[in-house]
Tab-separated table of C-alpha atoms in Angstrom:
chain	number	residue	atom	x	y	z
G	1	MET	CA	-14.572	-3.277	-3.693
G	2	PRO	CA	-12.757	-2.339	-5.693
G	3	VAL	CA	-10.452	-0.162	-3.345
G	4	VAL	CA	-8.309	2.011	-5.587
G	5	ASN	CA	-5.296	3.863	-4.222
G	6	VAL	CA	-3.728	6.386	-6.524
G	7	GLN	CA	-0.468	8.080	-5.932
G	8	MET	CA	-0.181	11.379	-7.930
G	9	PHE	CA	2.074	14.354	-7.917
G	10	GLU	CA	0.661	16.906	-5.382
G	11	GLY	CA	-0.591	20.172	-6.676
G	12	ARG	CA	-3.902	19.035	-8.122
G	13	SER	CA	-6.959	21.106	-7.161
G	14	VAL	CA	-9.949	19.992	-5.360
G	15	GLU	CA	-11.798	20.625	-8.594
G	16	GLU	CA	-9.353	18.356	-10.490
G	17	LYS	CA	-9.769	15.621	-7.852
G	18	ARG	CA	-13.653	15.964	-7.889
G	19	LYS	CA	-13.612	15.348	-11.618
G	20	PHE	CA	-11.072	12.784	-11.462
G	21	VAL	CA	-12.892	10.486	-8.713
G	22	ALA	CA	-16.304	10.974	-10.787
G	23	ASP	CA	-14.625	10.061	-14.021
G	24	VAL	CA	-12.715	7.083	-12.775
G	25	THR	CA	-15.526	5.671	-10.631
G	26	ARG	CA	-17.919	5.792	-13.737
G	27	THR	CA	-15.317	3.999	-15.938
G	28	ILE	CA	-14.710	1.316	-13.268
G	29	CYS	CA	-18.411	0.733	-12.929
G	30	ASP	CA	-18.848	0.538	-16.648
G	31	SER	CA	-15.836	-1.844	-16.982
G	32	LEU	CA	-16.352	-4.229	-14.246
G	33	GLY	CA	-20.163	-3.988	-13.724
G	34	VAL	CA	-20.030	-2.967	-10.055
G	35	ALA	CA	-22.082	-0.404	-8.340
G	36	PRO	CA	-20.722	3.147	-7.744
G	37	GLU	CA	-21.102	2.833	-4.052
G	38	SER	CA	-18.864	-0.049	-3.994
G	39	VAL	CA	-15.829	1.971	-5.447
G	40	ARG	CA	-13.574	3.699	-2.983
G	41	ILE	CA	-10.717	5.881	-4.300
G	42	MET	CA	-8.066	7.163	-1.940
G	43	ILE	CA	-5.543	9.791	-3.343
G	44	THR	CA	-2.030	10.128	-2.050
G	45	ASP	CA	-0.474	13.465	-3.012
G	46	MET	CA	3.205	12.685	-3.631
G	47	PRO	CA	5.724	15.433	-3.214
G	48	ARG	CA	8.129	15.633	-6.171
G	49	GLU	CA	11.053	15.145	-3.951
G	50	ASN	CA	9.661	11.746	-2.954
G	51	VAL	CA	9.284	10.118	-6.190
G	52	ALA	CA	12.162	8.656	-8.271
G	53	VAL	CA	12.503	6.739	-11.443
G	54	GLY	CA	15.915	5.460	-12.580
G	55	GLY	CA	17.385	6.619	-9.376
G	56	VAL	CA	16.638	10.331	-9.844
G	57	LEU	CA	14.291	12.388	-7.870
G	58	ASN	CA	11.462	13.921	-9.879
G	59	ILE	CA	12.549	17.329	-8.730
G	60	ASP	CA	15.938	16.770	-10.346
G	61	LYS	CA	14.439	15.915	-13.719
G	62	ALA	CA	14.211	17.996	-16.713
G	63	GLY	CA	10.849	17.869	-18.186
G	64	LYS	CA	7.969	15.682	-17.019
U	1	MET	CA	8.850	-2.809	-12.085
U	2	PRO	CA	9.854	-3.126	-9.441
U	3	VAL	CA	7.892	-0.436	-7.788
U	4	VAL	CA	9.228	0.200	-4.357
U	5	ASN	CA	7.261	2.043	-1.691
U	6	VAL	CA	9.342	2.980	1.316
U	7	GLN	CA	7.817	4.309	4.654
U	8	MET	CA	10.494	6.217	6.550
U	9	PHE	CA	10.231	8.614	9.526
U	10	GLU	CA	9.916	12.251	8.269
U	11	GLY	CA	12.817	14.560	8.608
U	12	ARG	CA	15.150	13.573	5.883
U	13	SER	CA	16.473	16.351	3.733
U	14	VAL	CA	16.240	16.229	-0.157
U	15	GLU	CA	20.113	15.651	-0.263
U	16	GLU	CA	19.517	12.486	1.846
U	17	LYS	CA	16.696	11.325	-0.276
U	18	ARG	CA	18.676	12.002	-3.467
U	19	LYS	CA	21.364	9.777	-2.351
U	20	PHE	CA	19.022	7.163	-0.947
U	21	VAL	CA	17.124	6.610	-4.275
U	22	ALA	CA	20.303	6.669	-6.250
U	23	ASP	CA	21.885	3.931	-4.037
U	24	VAL	CA	18.793	1.681	-3.673
U	25	THR	CA	18.164	1.866	-7.390
U	26	ARG	CA	21.751	0.954	-8.285
U	27	THR	CA	21.532	-2.079	-5.778
U	28	ILE	CA	18.204	-3.256	-7.205
U	29	CYS	CA	19.570	-3.154	-10.737
U	30	ASP	CA	22.629	-5.127	-9.649
U	31	SER	CA	20.711	-7.691	-7.649
U	32	LEU	CA	17.802	-8.190	-9.967
U	33	GLY	CA	19.379	-7.475	-13.507
U	34	VAL	CA	16.744	-4.835	-14.357
U	35	ALA	CA	17.247	-1.441	-16.051
U	36	PRO	CA	17.414	1.623	-14.056
U	37	GLU	CA	14.444	3.255	-15.807
U	38	SER	CA	12.417	0.240	-14.765
U	39	VAL	CA	12.724	1.024	-11.027
U	40	ARG	CA	10.326	3.470	-9.302
U	41	ILE	CA	10.805	4.381	-5.770
U	42	MET	CA	8.098	6.304	-3.727
U	43	ILE	CA	8.821	7.563	-0.278
U	44	THR	CA	6.370	8.193	2.363
U	45	ASP	CA	7.449	10.413	5.131
U	46	MET	CA	5.776	9.085	8.229
U	47	PRO	CA	5.161	11.312	11.159
U	48	ARG	CA	6.463	9.727	14.628
U	49	GLU	CA	3.052	10.080	15.993
U	50	ASN	CA	1.780	7.834	13.172
U	51	VAL	CA	3.899	4.811	13.754
U	52	ALA	CA	3.638	2.140	16.549
U	53	VAL	CA	5.449	-0.930	17.579
U	54	GLY	CA	4.275	-3.063	20.375
U	55	GLY	CA	1.231	-0.766	20.719
U	56	VAL	CA	3.493	2.340	21.646
U	57	LEU	CA	3.650	5.273	19.331
U	58	ASN	CA	7.137	6.062	18.253
U	59	ILE	CA	6.910	9.549	19.894
U	60	ASP	CA	6.335	7.824	23.223
U	61	LYS	CA	9.492	5.615	22.900
U	62	ALA	CA	12.655	6.255	24.567
U	63	GLY	CA	15.531	5.756	22.162
U	64	LYS	CA	15.011	4.793	18.542
L	1	MET	CA	11.534	1.763	9.887
L	2	PRO	CA	11.966	1.879	7.092
L	3	VAL	CA	9.369	-0.518	5.950
L	4	VAL	CA	9.899	-1.264	2.302
L	5	ASN	CA	7.127	-2.742	0.114
L	6	VAL	CA	8.439	-4.064	-3.242
L	7	GLN	CA	6.173	-5.098	-6.089
L	8	MET	CA	8.111	-7.192	-8.694
L	9	PHE	CA	7.222	-9.664	-11.389
L	10	GLU	CA	6.529	-13.242	-10.068
L	11	GLY	CA	9.051	-15.697	-10.912
L	12	ARG	CA	12.177	-14.870	-8.699
L	13	SER	CA	13.591	-17.744	-6.885
L	14	VAL	CA	14.042	-17.959	-3.172
L	15	GLU	CA	17.748	-17.526	-3.786
L	16	GLU	CA	17.212	-14.418	-5.814
L	17	LYS	CA	14.970	-12.949	-3.036
L	18	ARG	CA	17.621	-14.057	-0.518
L	19	LYS	CA	20.232	-11.946	-2.150
L	20	PHE	CA	17.895	-8.985	-2.981
L	21	VAL	CA	16.756	-8.513	0.680
L	22	ALA	CA	20.418	-8.740	1.931
L	23	ASP	CA	21.771	-6.338	-0.652
L	24	VAL	CA	18.885	-3.799	-0.348
L	25	THR	CA	19.090	-3.860	3.446
L	26	ARG	CA	22.853	-3.302	3.427
L	27	THR	CA	22.375	-0.322	1.029
L	28	ILE	CA	19.543	1.172	3.171
L	29	CYS	CA	21.577	0.989	6.278
L	30	ASP	CA	24.588	2.577	4.662
L	31	SER	CA	22.530	5.219	3.020
L	32	LEU	CA	20.291	6.224	5.880
L	33	GLY	CA	22.410	5.245	8.828
L	34	VAL	CA	19.957	2.955	10.311
L	35	ALA	CA	20.410	-0.621	11.985
L	36	PRO	CA	19.637	-3.692	9.957
L	37	GLU	CA	17.153	-4.964	12.429
L	38	SER	CA	14.972	-1.766	11.792
L	39	VAL	CA	14.693	-2.646	8.098
L	40	ARG	CA	11.581	-4.632	6.891
L	41	ILE	CA	11.130	-5.741	3.362
L	42	MET	CA	7.960	-7.084	2.099
L	43	ILE	CA	7.918	-8.509	-1.407
L	44	THR	CA	4.707	-8.738	-3.516
L	45	ASP	CA	4.963	-11.114	-6.513
L	46	MET	CA	2.877	-9.475	-9.190
L	47	PRO	CA	1.498	-11.680	-11.939
L	48	ARG	CA	2.214	-10.264	-15.378
L	49	GLU	CA	-1.524	-10.158	-16.081
L	50	ASN	CA	-2.003	-7.731	-13.135
L	51	VAL	CA	0.395	-5.005	-14.216
L	52	ALA	CA	-0.210	-2.402	-16.940
L	53	VAL	CA	1.717	0.455	-18.240
L	54	GLY	CA	0.110	2.815	-20.762
L	55	GLY	CA	-3.067	0.780	-20.585
L	56	VAL	CA	-1.565	-2.397	-21.898
L	57	LEU	CA	-1.086	-5.543	-19.548
L	58	ASN	CA	2.393	-6.696	-19.201
L	59	ILE	CA	1.478	-10.060	-20.760
L	60	ASP	CA	0.481	-8.258	-23.823
L	61	LYS	CA	3.702	-6.418	-24.244
L	62	ALA	CA	6.512	-7.324	-26.630
L	63	GLY	CA	9.815	-7.162	-24.817
L	64	LYS	CA	10.204	-6.238	-21.193
K	1	MET	CA	4.427	-9.358	11.396
K	2	PRO	CA	1.626	-8.391	11.246
K	3	VAL	CA	2.164	-4.917	9.658
K	4	VAL	CA	-1.006	-2.946	9.721
K	5	ASN	CA	-1.573	0.185	7.487
K	6	VAL	CA	-4.422	2.132	8.613
K	7	GLN	CA	-5.871	4.870	6.446
K	8	MET	CA	-8.036	7.198	8.631
K	9	PHE	CA	-9.494	10.749	8.090
K	10	GLU	CA	-7.103	13.373	9.346
K	11	GLY	CA	-7.891	15.268	12.391
K	12	ARG	CA	-7.369	12.673	15.162
K	13	SER	CA	-5.296	13.981	18.180
K	14	VAL	CA	-2.115	12.279	19.325
K	15	GLU	CA	-3.980	11.106	22.492
K	16	GLU	CA	-6.590	9.338	20.263
K	17	LYS	CA	-3.800	7.666	18.125
K	18	ARG	CA	-2.109	6.533	21.346
K	19	LYS	CA	-5.149	4.741	22.608
K	20	PHE	CA	-5.948	3.380	19.088
K	21	VAL	CA	-2.652	1.738	18.530
K	22	ALA	CA	-2.503	0.333	22.074
K	23	ASP	CA	-6.177	-1.076	21.873
K	24	VAL	CA	-5.681	-2.397	18.363
K	25	THR	CA	-2.300	-4.033	19.229
K	26	ARG	CA	-3.844	-5.775	22.223
K	27	THR	CA	-6.646	-7.172	20.174
K	28	ILE	CA	-4.401	-8.371	17.458
K	29	CYS	CA	-2.167	-10.093	19.964
K	30	ASP	CA	-5.219	-11.819	21.730
K	31	SER	CA	-6.747	-12.740	18.308
K	32	LEU	CA	-3.715	-14.075	16.540
K	33	GLY	CA	-1.517	-14.964	19.399
K	34	VAL	CA	1.360	-13.000	18.522
K	35	ALA	CA	3.737	-10.943	20.671
K	36	PRO	CA	3.106	-7.085	21.051
K	37	GLU	CA	6.721	-6.261	19.669
K	38	SER	CA	5.792	-8.061	16.478
K	39	VAL	CA	2.851	-5.767	15.713
K	40	ARG	CA	3.470	-2.629	13.675
K	41	ILE	CA	0.948	-0.069	12.981
K	42	MET	CA	1.324	2.646	10.364
K	43	ILE	CA	-1.295	5.397	10.292
K	44	THR	CA	-2.017	7.626	7.287
K	45	ASP	CA	-3.948	10.642	7.959
K	46	MET	CA	-6.279	11.025	4.824
K	47	PRO	CA	-7.590	14.637	3.739
K	48	ARG	CA	-11.225	14.526	3.193
K	49	GLU	CA	-10.771	15.888	-0.287
K	50	ASN	CA	-8.653	12.764	-1.092
K	51	VAL	CA	-11.145	10.097	-0.298
K	52	ALA	CA	-14.207	9.326	-2.492
K	53	VAL	CA	-16.872	6.590	-2.426
K	54	GLY	CA	-19.384	6.312	-5.178
K	55	GLY	CA	-17.371	8.860	-7.145
K	56	VAL	CA	-17.927	11.676	-4.629
K	57	LEU	CA	-15.348	13.257	-2.617
K	58	ASN	CA	-15.777	13.035	1.177
K	59	ILE	CA	-15.845	16.797	1.423
K	60	ASP	CA	-18.787	16.860	-0.978
K	61	LYS	CA	-20.833	14.424	1.134
K	62	ALA	CA	-23.551	15.421	3.494
K	63	GLY	CA	-23.245	13.439	6.668
K	64	LYS	CA	-20.515	10.905	7.277
C	1	MET	CA	-12.958	4.643	6.587
C	2	PRO	CA	-10.843	3.602	8.103
C	3	VAL	CA	-9.489	1.276	5.689
C	4	VAL	CA	-7.085	-1.308	7.291
C	5	ASN	CA	-4.577	-3.325	5.273
C	6	VAL	CA	-3.042	-6.141	7.261
C	7	GLN	CA	0.032	-8.158	6.050
C	8	MET	CA	0.350	-11.327	8.027
C	9	PHE	CA	2.211	-14.544	7.363
C	10	GLU	CA	0.118	-16.995	5.216
C	11	GLY	CA	-1.394	-19.988	6.936
C	12	ARG	CA	-4.151	-18.688	8.938
C	13	SER	CA	-7.583	-20.502	8.623
C	14	VAL	CA	-10.663	-18.878	7.478
C	15	GLU	CA	-11.959	-19.328	11.120
C	16	GLU	CA	-8.906	-17.376	12.481
C	17	LYS	CA	-9.567	-14.507	9.858
C	18	ARG	CA	-13.210	-14.540	10.747
C	19	LYS	CA	-12.550	-14.092	14.372
C	20	PHE	CA	-9.632	-11.592	13.634
C	21	VAL	CA	-11.775	-9.157	11.545
C	22	ALA	CA	-14.654	-9.314	14.025
C	23	ASP	CA	-12.266	-8.514	16.906
C	24	VAL	CA	-10.318	-5.819	15.315
C	25	THR	CA	-13.341	-4.173	13.872
C	26	ARG	CA	-15.138	-3.975	17.260
C	27	THR	CA	-11.944	-2.527	18.828
C	28	ILE	CA	-11.735	0.170	16.111
C	29	CYS	CA	-15.280	1.181	16.546
C	30	ASP	CA	-14.850	1.363	20.291
C	31	SER	CA	-11.671	3.301	20.005
C	32	LEU	CA	-12.459	5.765	17.299
C	33	GLY	CA	-16.137	5.903	17.765
C	34	VAL	CA	-16.946	4.970	14.160
C	35	ALA	CA	-19.712	2.731	12.746
C	36	PRO	CA	-18.862	-0.960	11.880
C	37	GLU	CA	-20.058	-0.567	8.336
C	38	SER	CA	-17.425	2.059	7.899
C	39	VAL	CA	-14.393	-0.287	8.764
C	40	ARG	CA	-12.935	-2.244	5.928
C	41	ILE	CA	-10.225	-4.770	6.494
C	42	MET	CA	-8.009	-6.228	3.807
C	43	ILE	CA	-5.758	-9.143	4.601
C	44	THR	CA	-2.593	-9.909	2.654
C	45	ASP	CA	-1.283	-13.346	3.206
C	46	MET	CA	2.583	-13.019	2.994
C	47	PRO	CA	4.649	-16.066	2.166
C	48	ARG	CA	7.508	-16.352	4.504
C	49	GLU	CA	9.920	-16.171	1.699
C	50	ASN	CA	8.676	-12.659	0.849
C	51	VAL	CA	9.284	-11.113	4.204
C	52	ALA	CA	12.626	-9.973	5.571
C	53	VAL	CA	13.829	-8.297	8.664
C	54	GLY	CA	17.495	-7.210	8.933
C	55	GLY	CA	18.193	-8.461	5.505
C	56	VAL	CA	17.257	-12.072	6.277
C	57	LEU	CA	14.182	-13.950	4.821
C	58	ASN	CA	11.900	-15.097	7.403
C	59	ILE	CA	12.223	-18.652	6.088
C	60	ASP	CA	15.993	-18.507	6.940
C	61	LYS	CA	15.316	-17.538	10.555
C	62	ALA	CA	15.439	-19.661	13.584
C	63	GLY	CA	12.514	-19.001	15.813
C	64	LYS	CA	9.855	-16.326	15.241
I	1	MET	CA	2.698	8.800	-12.212
I	2	PRO	CA	0.159	8.278	-11.370
I	3	VAL	CA	0.607	4.842	-9.922
I	4	VAL	CA	-2.703	3.076	-9.334
I	5	ASN	CA	-3.132	0.045	-7.084
I	6	VAL	CA	-6.394	-1.538	-7.387
I	7	GLN	CA	-7.710	-4.243	-4.976
I	8	MET	CA	-10.493	-6.220	-6.410
I	9	PHE	CA	-12.184	-9.536	-5.754
I	10	GLU	CA	-10.401	-12.445	-7.521
I	11	GLY	CA	-11.927	-14.178	-10.320
I	12	ARG	CA	-11.644	-11.555	-13.287
I	13	SER	CA	-10.470	-13.059	-16.466
I	14	VAL	CA	-7.453	-11.775	-18.403
I	15	GLU	CA	-9.880	-10.323	-20.879
I	16	GLU	CA	-11.788	-8.357	-18.176
I	17	LYS	CA	-8.452	-7.041	-16.933
I	18	ARG	CA	-7.249	-6.233	-20.234
I	19	LYS	CA	-10.265	-3.986	-20.784
I	20	PHE	CA	-10.298	-2.670	-17.302
I	21	VAL	CA	-6.688	-1.213	-17.565
I	22	ALA	CA	-7.233	0.099	-21.168
I	23	ASP	CA	-10.449	1.887	-20.013
I	24	VAL	CA	-9.081	3.325	-16.763
I	25	THR	CA	-5.833	4.353	-18.293
I	26	ARG	CA	-7.753	6.365	-21.054
I	27	THR	CA	-10.067	7.923	-18.459
I	28	ILE	CA	-7.049	8.958	-16.266
I	29	CYS	CA	-5.273	10.464	-19.214
I	30	ASP	CA	-8.468	12.515	-20.178
I	31	SER	CA	-9.103	13.688	-16.688
I	32	LEU	CA	-5.563	14.569	-15.502
I	33	GLY	CA	-3.852	15.429	-18.758
I	34	VAL	CA	-1.037	13.070	-18.588
I	35	ALA	CA	0.369	10.676	-21.179
I	36	PRO	CA	-0.577	6.988	-21.269
I	37	GLU	CA	2.965	5.685	-20.674
I	38	SER	CA	3.080	7.543	-17.319
I	39	VAL	CA	0.055	5.621	-16.013
I	40	ARG	CA	0.898	2.403	-14.152
I	41	ILE	CA	-1.940	0.103	-12.877
I	42	MET	CA	-1.292	-2.664	-10.386
I	43	ILE	CA	-4.089	-5.080	-9.834
I	44	THR	CA	-4.327	-7.219	-6.482
I	45	ASP	CA	-6.703	-9.960	-6.737
I	46	MET	CA	-8.250	-10.311	-3.225
I	47	PRO	CA	-9.595	-13.619	-2.048
I	48	ARG	CA	-13.241	-13.184	-0.484
I	49	GLU	CA	-11.970	-14.604	2.736
I	50	ASN	CA	-9.386	-11.770	3.052
I	51	VAL	CA	-11.902	-8.880	2.687
I	52	ALA	CA	-14.268	-7.686	5.560
I	53	VAL	CA	-16.623	-4.785	5.893
I	54	GLY	CA	-18.244	-4.320	9.274
I	55	GLY	CA	-16.278	-7.055	10.713
I	56	VAL	CA	-17.868	-9.753	8.431
I	57	LEU	CA	-15.738	-11.509	5.878
I	58	ASN	CA	-17.132	-11.209	2.316
I	59	ILE	CA	-17.476	-15.102	2.029
I	60	ASP	CA	-19.905	-15.011	5.019
I	61	LYS	CA	-22.049	-12.197	3.462
I	62	ALA	CA	-25.286	-12.758	1.855
I	63	GLY	CA	-25.488	-10.791	-1.604
I	64	LYS	CA	-22.809	-8.336	-2.728
């Protein structure tokens, strides 16, 4: 623990994910005072057609 | 909030998802009295080989 | 299926949840063409100190 | 209930999943005293580039 | 991995959970050929007023 | 997006959570290049009797 599940838009490269998990793990360890080996991060790549805010799919949004 | 995670069988078209998130968001807003922008829906498309009820994978089921 | 996990702020009454699950189930059935018995809704009551947007806990927010 | 969400590394065959859900459902029924039809298992196949322990992606690990 | 999230009705004793995680972990190891230390089980105790099937809260159900 | 669900052992103070979400949000923004308002963190406080590694409940573990 902690176990961290992150839902992000699909399209990130392996290099971006590599940096992301290293950075977030370091921050969690500093913030909570836990050991790195205890931090587990699971990324879910979300297709933009599967995410909606305000009842509108992300693919139908202008901007962000 | 609310954040809504929906696991449904894969195979829905974008048009079906578009209607689904619009309909469900409207119902949530009416029912809970929240603003549409506060409602976030994330859809997970589940392969039928990854879902089991009663110890039987959905792909092995007759009917539904 | 579908299985619907809803994270909402704690504090809703049983009566509000009763109406919520009835309304949302009806909408899902109409929208996806599934039978009511196949719709499962799980509510997670989130304490306001456990939810953050923009790095700020909900309890520290002015307004919503 | 129970609803069981399992995140495992991708790459398992349908035959392995078939055995897995049968075995786990039987064990849950024996252990909790519930009926098989009440047990729902959802498998999420996780790409190795989406899982990290200790800040290191699984694809970058030697061994396990 | 695997990481197993189990939503079950609240009310199980520690002794029941102790047996449950031991039994399920053993079954998973046998079925998938993984080491016990790699199996992580997280239990979520669900209040009966937070679970609905067919649009009806569990607390409003007769039977099951 | 991203939506981040963190399961951690119960017992953290509000002050610890306040720092945690601020720190993690800042790191995510730096790492992924997203705006703070798009980052949502949901914390689940896990009782030690509800978490098991290797088939052993955390409350039954010596150490960690």
